[in-house]
Coordinates of C-alpha atoms and ligand atoms in Angstrom, one line a residue:
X30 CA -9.7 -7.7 22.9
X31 CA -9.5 -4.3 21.9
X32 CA -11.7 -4.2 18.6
X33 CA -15.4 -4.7 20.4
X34 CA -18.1 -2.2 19.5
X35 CA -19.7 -1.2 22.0
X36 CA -23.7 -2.0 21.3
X37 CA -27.0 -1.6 23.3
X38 CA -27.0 -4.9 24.8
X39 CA -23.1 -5.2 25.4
X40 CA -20.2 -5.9 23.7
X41 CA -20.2 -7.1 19.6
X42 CA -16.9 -8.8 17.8
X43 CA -16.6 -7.5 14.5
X44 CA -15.3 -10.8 11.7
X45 CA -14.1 -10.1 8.3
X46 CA -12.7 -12.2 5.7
X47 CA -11.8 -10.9 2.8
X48 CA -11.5 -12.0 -1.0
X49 CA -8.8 -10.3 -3.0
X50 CA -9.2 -10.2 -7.1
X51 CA -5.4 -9.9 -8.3
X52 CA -4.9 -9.0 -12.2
X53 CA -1.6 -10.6 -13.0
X54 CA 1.2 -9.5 -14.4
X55 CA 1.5 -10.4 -18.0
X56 CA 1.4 -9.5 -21.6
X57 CA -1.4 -11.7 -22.9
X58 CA -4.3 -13.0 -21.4
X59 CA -4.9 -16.4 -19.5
X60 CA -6.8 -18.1 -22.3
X61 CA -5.4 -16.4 -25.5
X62 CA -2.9 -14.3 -26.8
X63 CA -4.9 -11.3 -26.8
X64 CA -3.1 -8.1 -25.3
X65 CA -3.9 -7.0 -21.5
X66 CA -3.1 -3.3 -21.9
X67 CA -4.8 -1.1 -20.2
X68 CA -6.9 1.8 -21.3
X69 CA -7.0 0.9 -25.0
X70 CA -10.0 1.6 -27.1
X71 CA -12.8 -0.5 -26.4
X72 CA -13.1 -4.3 -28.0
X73 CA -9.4 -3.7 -29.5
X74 CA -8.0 -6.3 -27.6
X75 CA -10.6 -9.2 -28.2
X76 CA -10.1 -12.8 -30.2
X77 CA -12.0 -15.4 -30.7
X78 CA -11.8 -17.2 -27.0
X79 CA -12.1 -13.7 -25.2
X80 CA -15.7 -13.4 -27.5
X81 CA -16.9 -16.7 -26.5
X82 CA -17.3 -17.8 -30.5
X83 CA -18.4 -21.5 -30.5
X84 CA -16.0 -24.0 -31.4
X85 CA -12.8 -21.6 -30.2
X86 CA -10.9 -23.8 -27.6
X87 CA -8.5 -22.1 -24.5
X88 CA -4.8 -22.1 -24.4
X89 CA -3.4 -21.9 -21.4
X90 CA -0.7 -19.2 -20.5
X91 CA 2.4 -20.5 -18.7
X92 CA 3.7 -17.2 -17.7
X93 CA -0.2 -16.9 -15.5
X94 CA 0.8 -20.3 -13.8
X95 CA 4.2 -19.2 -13.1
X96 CA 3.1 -15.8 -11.6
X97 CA 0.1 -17.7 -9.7
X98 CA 3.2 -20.4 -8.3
X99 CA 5.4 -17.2 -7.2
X100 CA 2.2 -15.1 -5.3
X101 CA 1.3 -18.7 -3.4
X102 CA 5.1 -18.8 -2.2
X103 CA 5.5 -15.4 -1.2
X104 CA 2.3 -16.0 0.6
X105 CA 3.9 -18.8 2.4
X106 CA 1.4 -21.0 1.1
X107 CA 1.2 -24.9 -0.3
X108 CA 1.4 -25.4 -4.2
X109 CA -0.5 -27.6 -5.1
X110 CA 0.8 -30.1 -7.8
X111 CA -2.2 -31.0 -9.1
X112 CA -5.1 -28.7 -10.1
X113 CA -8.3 -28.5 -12.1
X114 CA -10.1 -25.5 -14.1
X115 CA -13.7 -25.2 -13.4
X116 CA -16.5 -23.6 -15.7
X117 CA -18.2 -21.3 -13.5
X118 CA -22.1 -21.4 -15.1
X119 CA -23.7 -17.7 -15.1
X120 CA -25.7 -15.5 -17.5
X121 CA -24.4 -11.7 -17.8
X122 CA -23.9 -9.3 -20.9
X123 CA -20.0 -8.8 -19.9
X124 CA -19.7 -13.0 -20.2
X125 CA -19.7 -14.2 -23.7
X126 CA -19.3 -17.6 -22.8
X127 CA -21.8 -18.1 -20.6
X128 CA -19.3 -19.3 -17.7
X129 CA -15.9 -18.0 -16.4
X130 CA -13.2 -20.7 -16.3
X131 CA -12.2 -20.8 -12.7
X132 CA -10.7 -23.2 -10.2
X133 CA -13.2 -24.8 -7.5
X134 CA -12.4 -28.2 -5.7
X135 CA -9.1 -27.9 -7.0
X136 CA -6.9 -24.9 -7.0
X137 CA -4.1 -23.9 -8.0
X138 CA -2.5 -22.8 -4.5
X139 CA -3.7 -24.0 -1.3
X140 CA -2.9 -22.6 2.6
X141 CA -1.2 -20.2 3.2
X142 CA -0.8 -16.7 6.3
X143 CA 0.9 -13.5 5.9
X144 CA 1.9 -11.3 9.3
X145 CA 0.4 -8.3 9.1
X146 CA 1.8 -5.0 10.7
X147 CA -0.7 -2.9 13.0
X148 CA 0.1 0.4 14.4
X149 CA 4.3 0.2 14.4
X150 CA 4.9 -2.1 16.8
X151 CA 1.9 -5.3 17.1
X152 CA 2.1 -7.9 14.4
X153 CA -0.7 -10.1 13.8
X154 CA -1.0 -13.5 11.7
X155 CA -4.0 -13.6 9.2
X156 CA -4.4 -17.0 7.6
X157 CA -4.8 -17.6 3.8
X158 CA -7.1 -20.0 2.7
X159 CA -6.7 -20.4 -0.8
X160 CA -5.6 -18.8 -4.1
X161 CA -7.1 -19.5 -7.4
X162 CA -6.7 -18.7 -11.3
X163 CA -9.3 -17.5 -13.4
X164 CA -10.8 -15.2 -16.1
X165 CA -12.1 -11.3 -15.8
X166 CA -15.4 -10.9 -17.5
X167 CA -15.5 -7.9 -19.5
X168 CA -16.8 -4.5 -18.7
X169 CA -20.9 -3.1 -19.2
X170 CA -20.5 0.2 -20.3
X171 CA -24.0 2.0 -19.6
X172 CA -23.1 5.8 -20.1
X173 CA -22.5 5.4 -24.1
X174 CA -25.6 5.5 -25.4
X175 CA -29.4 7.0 -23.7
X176 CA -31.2 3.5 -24.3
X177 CA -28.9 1.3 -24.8
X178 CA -25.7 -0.9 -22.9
X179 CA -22.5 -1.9 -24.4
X180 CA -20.2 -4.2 -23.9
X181 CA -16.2 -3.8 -23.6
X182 CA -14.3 -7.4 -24.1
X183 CA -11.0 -5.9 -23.3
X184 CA -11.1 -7.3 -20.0
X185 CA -12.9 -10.3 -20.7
X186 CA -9.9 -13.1 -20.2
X187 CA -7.8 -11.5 -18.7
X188 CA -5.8 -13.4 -16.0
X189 CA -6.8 -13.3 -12.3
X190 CA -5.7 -14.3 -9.0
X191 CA -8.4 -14.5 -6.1
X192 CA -7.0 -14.6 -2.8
X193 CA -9.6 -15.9 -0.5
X194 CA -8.4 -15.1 3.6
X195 CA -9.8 -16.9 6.5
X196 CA -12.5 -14.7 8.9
X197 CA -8.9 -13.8 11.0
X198 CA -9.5 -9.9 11.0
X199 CA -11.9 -8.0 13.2
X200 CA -11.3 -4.3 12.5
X201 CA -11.3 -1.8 9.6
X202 CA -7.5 -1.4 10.3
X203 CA -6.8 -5.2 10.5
X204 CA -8.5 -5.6 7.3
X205 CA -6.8 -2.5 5.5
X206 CA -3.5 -3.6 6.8
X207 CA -4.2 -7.1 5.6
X208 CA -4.4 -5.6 2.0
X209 CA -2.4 -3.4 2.3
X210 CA 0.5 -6.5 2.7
X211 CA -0.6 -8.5 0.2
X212 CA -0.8 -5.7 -2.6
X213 CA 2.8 -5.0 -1.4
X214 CA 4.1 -8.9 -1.8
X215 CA 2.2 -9.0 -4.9
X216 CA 4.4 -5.4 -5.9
X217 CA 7.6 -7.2 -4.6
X218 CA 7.3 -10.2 -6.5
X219 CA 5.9 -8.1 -9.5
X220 CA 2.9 -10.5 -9.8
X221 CA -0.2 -7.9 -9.8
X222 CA 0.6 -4.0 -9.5
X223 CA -2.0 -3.8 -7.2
X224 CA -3.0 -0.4 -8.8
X225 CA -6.5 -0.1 -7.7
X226 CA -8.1 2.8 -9.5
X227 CA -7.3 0.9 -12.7
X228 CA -8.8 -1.8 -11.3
X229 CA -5.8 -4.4 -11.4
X230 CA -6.8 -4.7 -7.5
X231 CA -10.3 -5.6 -6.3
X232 CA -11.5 -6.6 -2.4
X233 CA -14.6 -8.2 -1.5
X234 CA -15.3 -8.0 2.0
X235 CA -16.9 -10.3 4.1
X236 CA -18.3 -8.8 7.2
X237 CA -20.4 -10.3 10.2
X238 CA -20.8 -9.8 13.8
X239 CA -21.4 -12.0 16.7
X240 CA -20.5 -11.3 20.8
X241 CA -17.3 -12.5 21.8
X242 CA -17.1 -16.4 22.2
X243 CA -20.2 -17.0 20.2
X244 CA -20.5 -18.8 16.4
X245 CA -20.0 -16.9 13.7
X246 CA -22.8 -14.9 13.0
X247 CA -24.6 -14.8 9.6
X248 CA -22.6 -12.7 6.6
X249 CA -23.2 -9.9 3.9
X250 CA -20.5 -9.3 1.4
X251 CA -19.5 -5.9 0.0
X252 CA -18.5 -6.3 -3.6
X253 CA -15.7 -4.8 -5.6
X254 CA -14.6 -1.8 -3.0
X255 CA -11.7 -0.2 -4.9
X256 CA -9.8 1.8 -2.0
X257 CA -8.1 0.9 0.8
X258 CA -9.8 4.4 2.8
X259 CA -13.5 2.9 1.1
X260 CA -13.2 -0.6 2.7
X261 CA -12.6 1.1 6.2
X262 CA -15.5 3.1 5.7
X263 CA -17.5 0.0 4.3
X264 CA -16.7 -2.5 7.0
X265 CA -17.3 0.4 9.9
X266 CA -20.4 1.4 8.7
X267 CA -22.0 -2.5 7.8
X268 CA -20.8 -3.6 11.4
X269 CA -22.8 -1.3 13.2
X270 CA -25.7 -1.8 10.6
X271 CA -25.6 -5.8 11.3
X272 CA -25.8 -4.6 15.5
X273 CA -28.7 -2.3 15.0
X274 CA -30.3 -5.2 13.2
X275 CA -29.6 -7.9 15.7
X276 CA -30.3 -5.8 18.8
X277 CA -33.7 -4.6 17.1
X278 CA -34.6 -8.7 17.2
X279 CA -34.1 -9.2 13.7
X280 CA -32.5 -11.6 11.8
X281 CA -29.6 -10.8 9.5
X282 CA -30.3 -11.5 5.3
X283 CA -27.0 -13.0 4.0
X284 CA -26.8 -10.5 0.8
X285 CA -24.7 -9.5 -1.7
X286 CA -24.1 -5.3 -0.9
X287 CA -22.6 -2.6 -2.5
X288 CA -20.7 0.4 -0.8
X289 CA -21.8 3.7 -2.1
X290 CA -18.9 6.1 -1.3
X291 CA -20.9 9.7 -1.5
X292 CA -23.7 8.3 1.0
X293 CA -20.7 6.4 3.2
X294 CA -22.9 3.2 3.1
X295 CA -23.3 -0.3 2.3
X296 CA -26.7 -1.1 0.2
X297 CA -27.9 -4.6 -0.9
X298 CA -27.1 -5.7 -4.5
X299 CA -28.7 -9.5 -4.6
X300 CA -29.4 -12.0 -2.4
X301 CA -26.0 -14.2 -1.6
X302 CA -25.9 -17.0 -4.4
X303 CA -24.9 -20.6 -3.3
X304 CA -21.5 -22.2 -4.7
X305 CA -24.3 -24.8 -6.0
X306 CA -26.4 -21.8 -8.2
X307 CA -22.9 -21.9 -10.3
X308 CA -23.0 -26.2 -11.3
X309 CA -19.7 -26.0 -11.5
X310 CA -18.3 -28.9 -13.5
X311 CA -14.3 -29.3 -15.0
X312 CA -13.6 -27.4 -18.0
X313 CA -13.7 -30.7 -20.6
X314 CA -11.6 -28.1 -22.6
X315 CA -8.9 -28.0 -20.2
X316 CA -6.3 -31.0 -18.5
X317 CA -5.4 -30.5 -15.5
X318 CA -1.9 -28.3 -14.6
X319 CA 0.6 -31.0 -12.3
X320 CA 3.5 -29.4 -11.2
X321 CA 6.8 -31.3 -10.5
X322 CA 8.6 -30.2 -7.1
X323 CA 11.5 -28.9 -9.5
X324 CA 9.4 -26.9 -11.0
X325 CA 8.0 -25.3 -7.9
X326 CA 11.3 -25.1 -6.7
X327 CA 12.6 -23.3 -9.6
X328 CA 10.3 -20.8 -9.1
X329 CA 11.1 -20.2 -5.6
X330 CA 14.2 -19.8 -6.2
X331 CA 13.2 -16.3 -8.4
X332 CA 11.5 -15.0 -5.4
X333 CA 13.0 -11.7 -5.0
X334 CA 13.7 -10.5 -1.1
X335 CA 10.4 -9.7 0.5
X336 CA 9.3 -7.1 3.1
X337 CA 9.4 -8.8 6.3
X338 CA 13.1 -10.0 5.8
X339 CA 13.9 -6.6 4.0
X340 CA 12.8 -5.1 7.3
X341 CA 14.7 -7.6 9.9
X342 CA 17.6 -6.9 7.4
X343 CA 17.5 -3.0 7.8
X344 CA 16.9 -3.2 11.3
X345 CA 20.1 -5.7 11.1
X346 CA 22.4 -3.5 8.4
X347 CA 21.4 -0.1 9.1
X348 CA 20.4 -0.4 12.6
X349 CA 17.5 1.2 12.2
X350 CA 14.2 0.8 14.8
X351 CA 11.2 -1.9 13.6
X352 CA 9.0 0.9 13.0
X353 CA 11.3 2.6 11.2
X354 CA 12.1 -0.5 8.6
X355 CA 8.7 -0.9 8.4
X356 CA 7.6 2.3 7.4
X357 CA 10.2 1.9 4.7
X358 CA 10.0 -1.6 3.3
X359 CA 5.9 -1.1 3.4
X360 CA 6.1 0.2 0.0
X361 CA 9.0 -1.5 -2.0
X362 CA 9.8 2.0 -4.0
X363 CA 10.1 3.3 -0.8
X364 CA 12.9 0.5 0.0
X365 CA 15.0 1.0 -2.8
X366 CA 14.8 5.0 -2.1
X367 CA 16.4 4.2 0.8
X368 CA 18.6 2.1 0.2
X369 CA 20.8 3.9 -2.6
X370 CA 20.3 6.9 -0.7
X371 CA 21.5 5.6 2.5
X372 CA 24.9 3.9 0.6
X373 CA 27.5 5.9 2.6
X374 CA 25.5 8.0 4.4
X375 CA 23.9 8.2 7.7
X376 CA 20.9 5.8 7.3
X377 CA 19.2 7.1 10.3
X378 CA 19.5 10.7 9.0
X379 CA 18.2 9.3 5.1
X380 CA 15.2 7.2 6.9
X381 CA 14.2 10.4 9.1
X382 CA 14.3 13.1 5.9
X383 CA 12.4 10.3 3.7
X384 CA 9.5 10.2 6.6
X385 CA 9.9 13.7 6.9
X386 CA 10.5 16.2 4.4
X387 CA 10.4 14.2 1.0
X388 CA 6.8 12.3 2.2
X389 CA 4.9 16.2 2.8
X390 CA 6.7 17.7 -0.4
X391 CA 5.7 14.3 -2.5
X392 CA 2.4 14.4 -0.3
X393 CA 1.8 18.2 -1.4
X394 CA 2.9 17.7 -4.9
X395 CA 0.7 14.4 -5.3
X396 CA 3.8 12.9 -6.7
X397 CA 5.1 9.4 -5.8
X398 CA 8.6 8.6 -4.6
X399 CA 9.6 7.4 -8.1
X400 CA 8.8 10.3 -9.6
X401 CA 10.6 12.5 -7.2
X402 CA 12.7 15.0 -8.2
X403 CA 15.3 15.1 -4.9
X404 CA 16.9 11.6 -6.2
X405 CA 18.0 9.3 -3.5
X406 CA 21.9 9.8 -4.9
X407 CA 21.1 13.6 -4.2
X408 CA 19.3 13.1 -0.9
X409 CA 22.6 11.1 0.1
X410 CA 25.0 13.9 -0.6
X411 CA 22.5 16.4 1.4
X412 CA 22.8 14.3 4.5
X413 CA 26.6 14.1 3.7
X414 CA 26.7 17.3 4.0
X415 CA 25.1 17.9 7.8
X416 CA 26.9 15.3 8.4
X417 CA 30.4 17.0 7.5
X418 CA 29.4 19.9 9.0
X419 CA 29.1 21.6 5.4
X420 CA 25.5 23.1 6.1
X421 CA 23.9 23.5 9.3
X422 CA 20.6 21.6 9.5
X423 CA 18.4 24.5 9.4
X424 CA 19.7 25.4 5.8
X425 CA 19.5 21.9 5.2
X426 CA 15.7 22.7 4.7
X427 CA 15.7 25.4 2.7
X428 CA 18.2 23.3 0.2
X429 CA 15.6 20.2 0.5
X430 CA 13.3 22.7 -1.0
X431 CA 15.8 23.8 -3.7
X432 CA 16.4 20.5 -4.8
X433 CA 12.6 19.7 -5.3
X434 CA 12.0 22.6 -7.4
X435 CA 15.0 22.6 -9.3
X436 CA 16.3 19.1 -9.3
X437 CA 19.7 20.0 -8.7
X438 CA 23.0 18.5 -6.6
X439 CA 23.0 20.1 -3.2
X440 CA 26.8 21.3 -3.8
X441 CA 25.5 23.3 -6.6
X442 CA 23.3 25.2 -4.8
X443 CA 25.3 25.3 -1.4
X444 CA 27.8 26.7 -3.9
X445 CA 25.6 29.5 -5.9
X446 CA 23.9 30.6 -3.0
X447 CA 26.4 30.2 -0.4
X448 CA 25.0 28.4 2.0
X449 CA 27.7 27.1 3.7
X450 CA 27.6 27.3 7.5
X451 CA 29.9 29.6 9.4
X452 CA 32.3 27.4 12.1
X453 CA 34.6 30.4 12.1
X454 CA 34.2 31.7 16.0
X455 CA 36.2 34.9 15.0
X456 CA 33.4 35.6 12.8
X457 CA 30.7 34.5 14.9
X458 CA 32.1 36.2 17.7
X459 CA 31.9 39.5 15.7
X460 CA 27.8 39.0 15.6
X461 CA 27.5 38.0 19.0
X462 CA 29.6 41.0 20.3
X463 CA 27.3 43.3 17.9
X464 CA 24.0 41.6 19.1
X465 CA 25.4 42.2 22.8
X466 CA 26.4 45.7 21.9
X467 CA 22.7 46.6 20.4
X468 CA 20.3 44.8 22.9
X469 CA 21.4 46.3 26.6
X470 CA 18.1 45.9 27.6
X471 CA 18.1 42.4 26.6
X472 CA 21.4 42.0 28.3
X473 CA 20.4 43.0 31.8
X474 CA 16.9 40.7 31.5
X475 CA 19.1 37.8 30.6
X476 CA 20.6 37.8 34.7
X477 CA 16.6 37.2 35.7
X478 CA 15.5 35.7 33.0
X479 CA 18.1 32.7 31.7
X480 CA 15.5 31.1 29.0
X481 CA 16.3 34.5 27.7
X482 CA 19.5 32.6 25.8
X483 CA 17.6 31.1 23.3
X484 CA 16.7 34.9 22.3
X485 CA 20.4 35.5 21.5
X486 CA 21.2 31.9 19.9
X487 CA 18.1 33.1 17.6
X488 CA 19.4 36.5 16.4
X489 CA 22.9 35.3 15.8
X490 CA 20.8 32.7 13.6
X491 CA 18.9 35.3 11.7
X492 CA 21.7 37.4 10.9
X493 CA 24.0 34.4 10.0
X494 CA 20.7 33.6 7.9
X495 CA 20.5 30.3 9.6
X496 CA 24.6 29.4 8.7
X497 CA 26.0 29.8 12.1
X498 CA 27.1 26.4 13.5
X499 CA 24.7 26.1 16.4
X500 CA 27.0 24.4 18.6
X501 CA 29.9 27.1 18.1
X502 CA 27.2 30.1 18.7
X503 CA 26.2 28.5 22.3
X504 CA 29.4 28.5 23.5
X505 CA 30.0 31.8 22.1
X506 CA 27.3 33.1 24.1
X507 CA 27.7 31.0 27.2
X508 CA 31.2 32.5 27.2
X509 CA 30.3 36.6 27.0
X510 CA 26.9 36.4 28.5
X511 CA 27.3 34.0 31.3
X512 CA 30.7 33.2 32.2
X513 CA 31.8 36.6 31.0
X514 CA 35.6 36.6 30.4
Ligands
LIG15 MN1 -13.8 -14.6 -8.3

């Protein structure tokens, strides 16, 4: 095991399950046909059932359950054909009714694992436990007004998906990775779009420690931690408060905690409440969903291709390394990038300038990929291009950086600025003769001093402005300084 913290008293094995909330794709909420858009003004999207008015009864939405069916296949997880809503019994001001409808005994999709990639090369299976349907509560909104709280219902009813994991993962990096690949299936299969500053994409974290081979020790849970770089932080920094804790002689509380980003710590929120605090009872205003097997099947056979068999495919089709298909298929933007940009052109070539150049000019620009402006047909024709000899790959870079400030075809600008690279040996002959002509000195060190070569090839570069075929100015030189005919 490589993942033990190392501790006073010996080794410690950090567990973590975690609990992913998943807003769904779709136009109207679970329960009504109120709009889910996001960032309207506040309590614009309300009705009735998403106010908790007595007397208004829930309608359920199909398109939820069909979204819900695809995210439990692409998790490689058992539908269930027969479910139940539960009412989920708690008082808060974001909660109109009271209770959230949610699935308990019953839900909706049942077990499940995803593999999950971890540093290029290991892959590791994390087991799924469960994934349920049920409502958002709204939103508390306490910086309106110097005494008082109000309430946004935008949210409230709005469709969710928890994903609840087994304890499989026992790092920071497991756990991020494990997110990480669900947020990307859900993208794939354009269930949830796993956008987490909006808050479409929530992670409770489960975290406990125990020495290796021992039970599972006792567990806090960090609420609601909205980025992937926060939940490292957060499981990191509650680990080794749990094993100060435990190696002081004390006993762990099992609590509720919140992670405070500024202070880089977890602090505790409530004491954990039972599944029993919440009598959950069947929603008497719901029937139960049963599913056919056609139906299910129907569904699966929607599922779009997802990113483990998009990756053995491009390893497969473009011969391209694991680690190399995985750094492209990890983000399914990224994969169709790639894949129109690698349509007759050298897909090694497009992979490396994607991981290269257009990630630290998209990086620097805090742009994504679909908003780049090199387009993947443009990014093909520049790789064309060192391929055919057209440009040397030197210039290559300065065009990469023309084409994201501009927009513009690579021809166009090879053209315009001429940029073309010089294959012509009478004409790079001419600079090497003038470069040999005005650097005796240089000449005579070169007998001593052979790494001197890489001196000349470099001049012949600079007065070429980087356009001299490399390969045609080495021989050049090998020729006349070496060989000397
Ligand atoms: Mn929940």
């Amino acid at each position: 095991m490589s993942n033990l913290l190392k501790g006073k008293t010996g080794d410690w094995e950090i567990v973590i399950g975690i609990e992913i909330h998943a807003q769904i794709i779709s136009q109207s909420k679970l329960f009504s046909g109120s709009s889910t858009l996001f960032g309207s003004e506040h309590n614009t999207q309300v009705s009735f059932v998403d106010a908790g008015m007595p007397g208004m009864l829930p309608v359920i939405n199909s398109v939820c359950i069909e979204q819900a069916v695809k995210t439990g296949l692409g998790l490689n997880a058992k539908i269930n054909n027969f479910s139940i809503f539960d009412r989920k019994n708690y008082f808060y001001p974001d909660l109109p009714q009271g209770y959230q409808i949610s699935q308990f005994e019953q839900p909706i999709v049942g077990n499940g694992e995803i593999m999950i990639d971890l540093d290029g090369n290991t892959i590791k299976k994390v087991r799924i436990e469960r994934l349920h349907l049920e409502q958002d509560a709204g939103k508390s909104l306490h910086d309106q007004h110097p005494s008082y709280s109000y309430v946004d219902l935008n949210r409230s009813g709005i469709a969710l998906m928890e994903i609840v994991s087994m304890p499989d993962m026992s790092s920071a990096e497991e756990a991020q990775a494990y997110i990480k690949k669900v947020r990307n299936i859900m993208k794939y299969l354009q269930t949830c779009d796993g956008n987490m500053d909006e808050g479409s994409l929530r992670a409770d974290i489960n975290v406990s420690v125990r020495k290796p081979g021992n039970e599972l020790g006792i567990r806090c849970e960090i609420k609601n931690v909205n980025s992937i770089k926060f939940i490292g932080q957060a499981i990191e920094y509650e680990a080794k408060r749990q094993i100060d804790i435990i190696e002081d002689g004390k006993v762990i509380k099992q609590q509720t905690r919140l992670f405070d980003p500024k202070k880089g710590q977890t602090r505790a929120m409530r004491s954990k409440e039972e599944a029993h605090d919440y009598r959950y009872f069947p929603d008497p205003d719901l029937l139960p969903l049963v599913f056919t097997d056609e139906f299910v099947e129907s569904i699966r056979k929607t599922l779009p291709e997802l990113p483990d068999l998009k990756k053995q495919r491009f390893v497969d089709e473009y011969g391209l390394s694991p680690y190399d298909a995985g750094l492209l298929v990890s983000e399914k933007d990224t994969a169709d990038y790639f894949e129109i940009a690698a349509t007759g052109s050298n897909s090694k070539l497009v992979c490396n300038w994607i991981a290269g150049e257009l990630f630290s000019f998209l990086n620097k620009e805090n742009k994504r990929i679909d908003e780049s402006p090199v387009t993947p047909v443009n990014l093909g024709k520049l790789i064309n291009l060192i391929d055919n000899g057209t440009i040397t790959g030197r210039i290559a870079k300065d065009i990469f950086e023309m084409m994201f400030k501009s927009g513009d075809d690579p021809m166009t600008i090879v053209d315009s600025n001429n940029m073309r690279q010089v294959s012509d040996e009478g004409e790079i002959e001419k600079i090497v003769d003038l470069i040999i002509t005005s650097n005796p000195d240089q000449v005579k060190a070169l007998e001593i001093k052979p790494n001197l070569m890489g001196w000349f090839v470099g001049q012949v570069m600079k007065e070429t402005q980087g356009k001299a075929n490399p390969k045609a100015v080495n021989e050049i030189l090998i020729k006349k300084l070496i060989i000397k005919d």
